[in-house]
PDB file of N, CA and C in Angstrom:
ATOM      1  N   UNK G  65      14.369  -5.785 -23.461  1.00 64.00           N
ATOM      2  CA  UNK G  65      13.440  -5.310 -22.669  1.00 64.00           C
ATOM      3  C   UNK G  65      13.015  -5.997 -21.596  1.00 64.00           C
ATOM      4  N   UNK G  66      13.400  -7.329 -21.685  1.00 75.00           N
ATOM      5  CA  UNK G  66      12.822  -8.372 -20.424  1.00 75.00           C
ATOM      6  C   UNK G  66      13.577  -7.982 -19.360  1.00 75.00           C
ATOM      7  N   UNK G  67      14.924  -7.785 -19.577  1.00 79.00           N
ATOM      8  CA  UNK G  67      15.868  -7.636 -18.106  1.00 79.00           C
ATOM      9  C   UNK G  67      15.421  -6.650 -17.355  1.00 79.00           C
ATOM     10  N   UNK G  68      14.863  -5.329 -17.903  1.00 83.00           N
ATOM     11  CA  UNK G  68      14.326  -4.298 -16.775  1.00 83.00           C
ATOM     12  C   UNK G  68      13.164  -4.642 -16.100  1.00 83.00           C
ATOM     13  N   UNK G  69      12.196  -5.270 -16.689  1.00 88.00           N
ATOM     14  CA  UNK G  69      10.958  -5.827 -16.326  1.00 88.00           C
ATOM     15  C   UNK G  69      11.152  -7.048 -15.203  1.00 88.00           C
ATOM     16  N   UNK G  70      12.184  -7.735 -15.609  1.00 90.00           N
ATOM     17  CA  UNK G  70      12.481  -9.047 -14.625  1.00 90.00           C
ATOM     18  C   UNK G  70      13.082  -8.267 -13.283  1.00 90.00           C
ATOM     19  N   UNK G  71      14.053  -7.183 -13.231  1.00 92.00           N
ATOM     20  CA  UNK G  71      14.500  -6.788 -12.176  1.00 92.00           C
ATOM     21  C   UNK G  71      13.791  -5.924 -11.308  1.00 92.00           C
ATOM     22  N   UNK G  72      12.725  -5.107 -11.957  1.00 92.00           N
ATOM     23  CA  UNK G  72      11.549  -4.649 -11.069  1.00 92.00           C
ATOM     24  C   UNK G  72      10.713  -5.408 -10.461  1.00 92.00           C
ATOM     25  N   UNK G  73      10.347  -6.692 -11.026  1.00 92.00           N
ATOM     26  CA  UNK G  73       9.655  -7.749 -10.617  1.00 92.00           C
ATOM     27  C   UNK G  73      10.409  -8.361  -9.312  1.00 92.00           C
ATOM     28  N   UNK G  74      11.708  -8.599  -9.492  1.00 94.00           N
ATOM     29  CA  UNK G  74      12.356  -8.945  -8.334  1.00 94.00           C
ATOM     30  C   UNK G  74      12.341  -7.945  -7.142  1.00 94.00           C
ATOM     31  N   UNK G  75      12.608  -6.595  -7.538  1.00 94.00           N
ATOM     32  CA  UNK G  75      12.831  -5.798  -6.770  1.00 94.00           C
ATOM     33  C   UNK G  75      11.638  -5.738  -5.803  1.00 94.00           C
ATOM     34  N   UNK G  76      10.435  -5.750  -6.326  1.00 95.00           N
ATOM     35  CA  UNK G  76       9.114  -5.527  -5.567  1.00 95.00           C
ATOM     36  C   UNK G  76       8.836  -6.997  -4.796  1.00 95.00           C
ATOM     37  N   UNK G  77       9.264  -8.011  -5.331  1.00 95.00           N
ATOM     38  CA  UNK G  77       9.361  -9.219  -4.496  1.00 95.00           C
ATOM     39  C   UNK G  77      10.227  -9.177  -3.238  1.00 95.00           C
ATOM     40  N   UNK G  78      11.454  -8.605  -3.497  1.00 97.00           N
ATOM     41  CA  UNK G  78      12.362  -8.453  -2.272  1.00 97.00           C
ATOM     42  C   UNK G  78      11.641  -7.370  -1.164  1.00 97.00           C
ATOM     43  N   UNK G  79      11.179  -6.272  -1.550  1.00 94.00           N
ATOM     44  CA  UNK G  79      10.488  -5.411  -0.451  1.00 94.00           C
ATOM     45  C   UNK G  79       9.244  -6.227   0.220  1.00 94.00           C
ATOM     46  N   UNK G  80       8.427  -6.906  -0.707  1.00 95.00           N
ATOM     47  CA  UNK G  80       7.438  -7.622  -0.006  1.00 95.00           C
ATOM     48  C   UNK G  80       7.723  -8.680   0.920  1.00 95.00           C
ATOM     49  N   UNK G  81       9.063  -9.350   0.613  1.00 96.00           N
ATOM     50  CA  UNK G  81       9.300 -10.358   1.336  1.00 96.00           C
ATOM     51  C   UNK G  81       9.888  -9.856   2.854  1.00 96.00           C
ATOM     52  N   UNK G  82      10.526  -8.732   2.578  1.00 95.00           N
ATOM     53  CA  UNK G  82      11.260  -7.801   3.742  1.00 95.00           C
ATOM     54  C   UNK G  82      10.097  -7.512   4.591  1.00 95.00           C
ATOM     55  N   UNK G  83       8.956  -6.936   4.083  1.00 91.00           N
ATOM     56  CA  UNK G  83       7.942  -6.516   4.814  1.00 91.00           C
ATOM     57  C   UNK G  83       7.045  -7.696   5.576  1.00 91.00           C
ATOM     58  N   UNK G  84       7.075  -8.634   4.867  1.00 94.00           N
ATOM     59  CA  UNK G  84       6.380  -9.775   5.571  1.00 94.00           C
ATOM     60  C   UNK G  84       7.259 -10.245   6.757  1.00 94.00           C
ATOM     61  N   UNK G  85       8.489 -10.488   6.498  1.00 96.00           N
ATOM     62  CA  UNK G  85       9.245 -10.668   7.538  1.00 96.00           C
ATOM     63  C   UNK G  85       9.278  -9.966   8.772  1.00 96.00           C
ATOM     64  N   UNK G  86       9.416  -8.513   8.506  1.00 92.00           N
ATOM     65  CA  UNK G  86       9.150  -7.614   9.725  1.00 92.00           C
ATOM     66  C   UNK G  86       8.295  -7.685  10.438  1.00 92.00           C
ATOM     67  N   UNK G  87       7.014  -7.886   9.717  1.00 91.00           N
ATOM     68  CA  UNK G  87       5.630  -7.869  10.230  1.00 91.00           C
ATOM     69  C   UNK G  87       5.522  -9.145  11.139  1.00 91.00           C
ATOM     70  N   UNK G  88       5.917 -10.387  10.703  1.00 95.00           N
ATOM     71  CA  UNK G  88       5.780 -11.751  11.501  1.00 95.00           C
ATOM     72  C   UNK G  88       6.807 -11.564  12.661  1.00 95.00           C
ATOM     73  N   UNK G  89       8.072 -10.739  12.647  1.00 95.00           N
ATOM     74  CA  UNK G  89       8.966 -10.826  13.433  1.00 95.00           C
ATOM     75  C   UNK G  89       8.602  -9.712  14.716  1.00 95.00           C
ATOM     76  N   UNK G  90       7.341  -9.102  14.430  1.00 92.00           N
ATOM     77  CA  UNK G  90       6.746  -8.013  15.395  1.00 92.00           C
ATOM     78  C   UNK G  90       7.632  -6.744  15.699  1.00 92.00           C
ATOM     79  N   UNK G  91       8.431  -6.613  14.578  1.00 90.00           N
ATOM     80  CA  UNK G  91       9.152  -5.049  14.313  1.00 90.00           C
ATOM     81  C   UNK G  91       8.205  -3.869  14.656  1.00 90.00           C
ATOM     82  N   UNK G  92       8.455  -3.014  15.651  1.00 89.00           N
ATOM     83  CA  UNK G  92       7.630  -2.086  15.878  1.00 89.00           C
ATOM     84  C   UNK G  92       7.730  -0.981  14.691  1.00 89.00           C
ATOM     85  N   UNK G  93       6.732  -0.053  14.522  1.00 83.00           N
ATOM     86  CA  UNK G  93       6.805   0.953  13.554  1.00 83.00           C
ATOM     87  C   UNK G  93       7.657   1.982  14.013  1.00 83.00           C
ATOM     88  N   UNK G  94       8.118   2.644  13.225  1.00 83.00           N
ATOM     89  CA  UNK G  94       8.862   4.142  13.684  1.00 83.00           C
ATOM     90  C   UNK G  94       7.918   5.048  14.205  1.00 83.00           C
ATOM     91  N   UNK G  95       8.422   5.779  15.311  1.00 82.00           N
ATOM     92  CA  UNK G  95       7.457   6.703  15.661  1.00 82.00           C
ATOM     93  C   UNK G  95       6.961   7.676  14.818  1.00 82.00           C
ATOM     94  N   UNK G  96       5.648   7.855  14.920  1.00 77.00           N
ATOM     95  CA  UNK G  96       4.970   8.771  13.907  1.00 77.00           C
ATOM     96  C   UNK G  96       4.072   7.932  12.664  1.00 77.00           C
ATOM     97  N   UNK G  97       4.524   6.862  12.468  1.00 76.00           N
ATOM     98  CA  UNK G  97       3.971   6.036  11.350  1.00 76.00           C
ATOM     99  C   UNK G  97       2.529   5.480  11.945  1.00 76.00           C
ATOM    100  N   UNK G  98       2.568   5.023  13.097  1.00 68.00           N
ATOM    101  CA  UNK G  98       1.505   4.489  13.820  1.00 68.00           C
ATOM    102  C   UNK G  98       0.202   5.143  13.783  1.00 68.00           C
ATOM    103  N   UNK G  99       0.429   6.446  13.784  1.00 68.00           N
ATOM    104  CA  UNK G  99      -0.871   7.436  13.959  1.00 68.00           C
ATOM    105  C   UNK G  99      -0.982   8.142  12.712  1.00 68.00           C
ATOM    106  N   UNK G 100      -0.144   7.780  11.276  1.00 65.00           N
ATOM    107  CA  UNK G 100      -0.940   8.174  10.099  1.00 65.00           C
ATOM    108  C   UNK G 100      -1.978   7.518   9.470  1.00 65.00           C
ATOM    109  N   UNK G 101      -2.735   8.378   9.117  1.00 71.00           N
ATOM    110  CA  UNK G 101      -4.066   7.928   8.450  1.00 71.00           C
ATOM    111  C   UNK G 101      -3.960   8.206   6.787  1.00 71.00           C
ATOM    112  N   UNK G 102      -4.457   7.446   5.952  1.00 69.00           N
ATOM    113  CA  UNK G 102      -4.245   7.938   4.643  1.00 69.00           C
ATOM    114  C   UNK G 102      -5.770   8.706   4.507  1.00 69.00           C
ATOM    115  N   UNK G 103      -5.508   9.570   3.580  1.00 76.00           N
ATOM    116  CA  UNK G 103      -6.649  10.572   3.308  1.00 76.00           C
ATOM    117  C   UNK G 103      -7.711   9.801   2.797  1.00 76.00           C
ATOM    118  N   UNK G 104      -9.016  10.154   3.195  1.00 77.00           N
ATOM    119  CA  UNK G 104     -10.241   9.316   2.687  1.00 77.00           C
ATOM    120  C   UNK G 104     -10.554   9.805   1.168  1.00 77.00           C
ATOM    121  N   UNK G 105     -10.978   8.584   0.520  1.00 73.00           N
ATOM    122  CA  UNK G 105     -11.227   9.152  -0.924  1.00 73.00           C
ATOM    123  C   UNK G 105     -12.680   9.895  -0.982  1.00 73.00           C
ATOM    124  N   UNK G 106     -12.811  10.412  -2.024  1.00 66.00           N
ATOM    125  CA  UNK G 106     -13.930  11.180  -2.443  1.00 66.00           C
ATOM    126  C   UNK G 106     -15.200  10.383  -2.167  1.00 66.00           C
ATOM    127  N   UNK G 107     -16.071  10.985  -1.353  1.00 61.00           N
ATOM    128  CA  UNK G 107     -17.341  10.211  -1.187  1.00 61.00           C
ATOM    129  C   UNK G 107     -17.417   9.016   0.063  1.00 61.00           C
ATOM    130  N   UNK G 108     -16.250   8.909   0.643  1.00 55.00           N
ATOM    131  CA  UNK G 108     -16.102   7.928   1.497  1.00 55.00           C
ATOM    132  C   UNK G 108     -16.849   8.230   2.759  1.00 55.00           C
ATOM    133  N   UNK G 109     -17.610   9.488   2.861  1.00 59.00           N
ATOM    134  CA  UNK G 109     -18.394   9.600   4.330  1.00 59.00           C
ATOM    135  C   UNK G 109     -19.811   9.043   4.224  1.00 59.00           C
ATOM    136  N   UNK G 110     -20.220   8.581   3.061  1.00 58.00           N
ATOM    137  CA  UNK G 110     -21.397   7.967   3.292  1.00 58.00           C
ATOM    138  C   UNK G 110     -22.594   8.772   2.951  1.00 58.00           C
ATOM    139  N   UNK G 111     -22.227   9.969   2.655  1.00 58.00           N
ATOM    140  CA  UNK G 111     -23.369  10.744   2.566  1.00 58.00           C
ATOM    141  C   UNK G 111     -23.956  11.021   1.108  1.00 58.00           C
ATOM    142  N   UNK G 112     -24.719  10.210   0.682  1.00 52.00           N
ATOM    143  CA  UNK G 112     -24.991  10.335  -0.862  1.00 52.00           C
ATOM    144  C   UNK G 112     -25.987  11.629  -1.211  1.00 52.00           C
ATOM    145  N   UNK G 113     -26.473  12.006  -0.417  1.00 53.00           N
ATOM    146  CA  UNK G 113     -27.568  13.069  -0.628  1.00 53.00           C
ATOM    147  C   UNK G 113     -26.739  14.243  -1.364  1.00 53.00           C
ATOM    148  N   UNK G 114     -25.464  14.588  -0.550  1.00 55.00           N
ATOM    149  CA  UNK G 114     -24.766  15.713  -0.716  1.00 55.00           C
ATOM    150  C   UNK G 114     -24.179  15.419  -2.382  1.00 55.00           C
ATOM    151  N   UNK G 115     -23.883  14.356  -2.740  1.00 54.00           N
ATOM    152  CA  UNK G 115     -23.356  14.045  -4.021  1.00 54.00           C
ATOM    153  C   UNK G 115     -24.411  13.921  -5.235  1.00 54.00           C
ATOM    154  N   UNK G 116     -25.523  13.877  -4.698  1.00 56.00           N
ATOM    155  CA  UNK G 116     -26.604  14.212  -5.923  1.00 56.00           C
ATOM    156  C   UNK G 116     -27.150  12.673  -6.029  1.00 56.00           C
ATOM    157  N   UNK G 117     -26.954  11.588  -5.243  1.00 54.00           N
ATOM    158  CA  UNK G 117     -27.506  10.300  -5.362  1.00 54.00           C
ATOM    159  C   UNK G 117     -28.493  10.090  -4.281  1.00 54.00           C
ATOM    160  N   UNK G 118     -29.395  10.986  -4.115  1.00 53.00           N
ATOM    161  CA  UNK G 118     -30.672  10.798  -3.120  1.00 53.00           C
ATOM    162  C   UNK G 118     -31.598   9.816  -3.743  1.00 53.00           C
ATOM    163  N   UNK G 119     -31.630   8.774  -3.494  1.00 55.00           N
ATOM    164  CA  UNK G 119     -32.600   7.754  -3.732  1.00 55.00           C
ATOM    165  C   UNK G 119     -33.715   7.418  -3.119  1.00 55.00           C
ATOM    166  N   UNK G 120     -33.927   8.178  -1.806  1.00 49.00           N
ATOM    167  CA  UNK G 120     -34.939   7.897  -0.802  1.00 49.00           C
ATOM    168  C   UNK G 120     -36.145   8.911  -1.059  1.00 49.00           C
TER     169      UNK G 120
END
């Protein structure tokens, strides 16, 4: 059971190391990735009254 966990940990570490290297080397992102924005989580708009949290 330890071998698969060790391999996953090493794989994640390798990807992390490559990402840090590419970032420090100034590698540009592929076209289309620079404009991608992750979706906002529920309630991230700051409008508490609509969610029933009106304390004012």
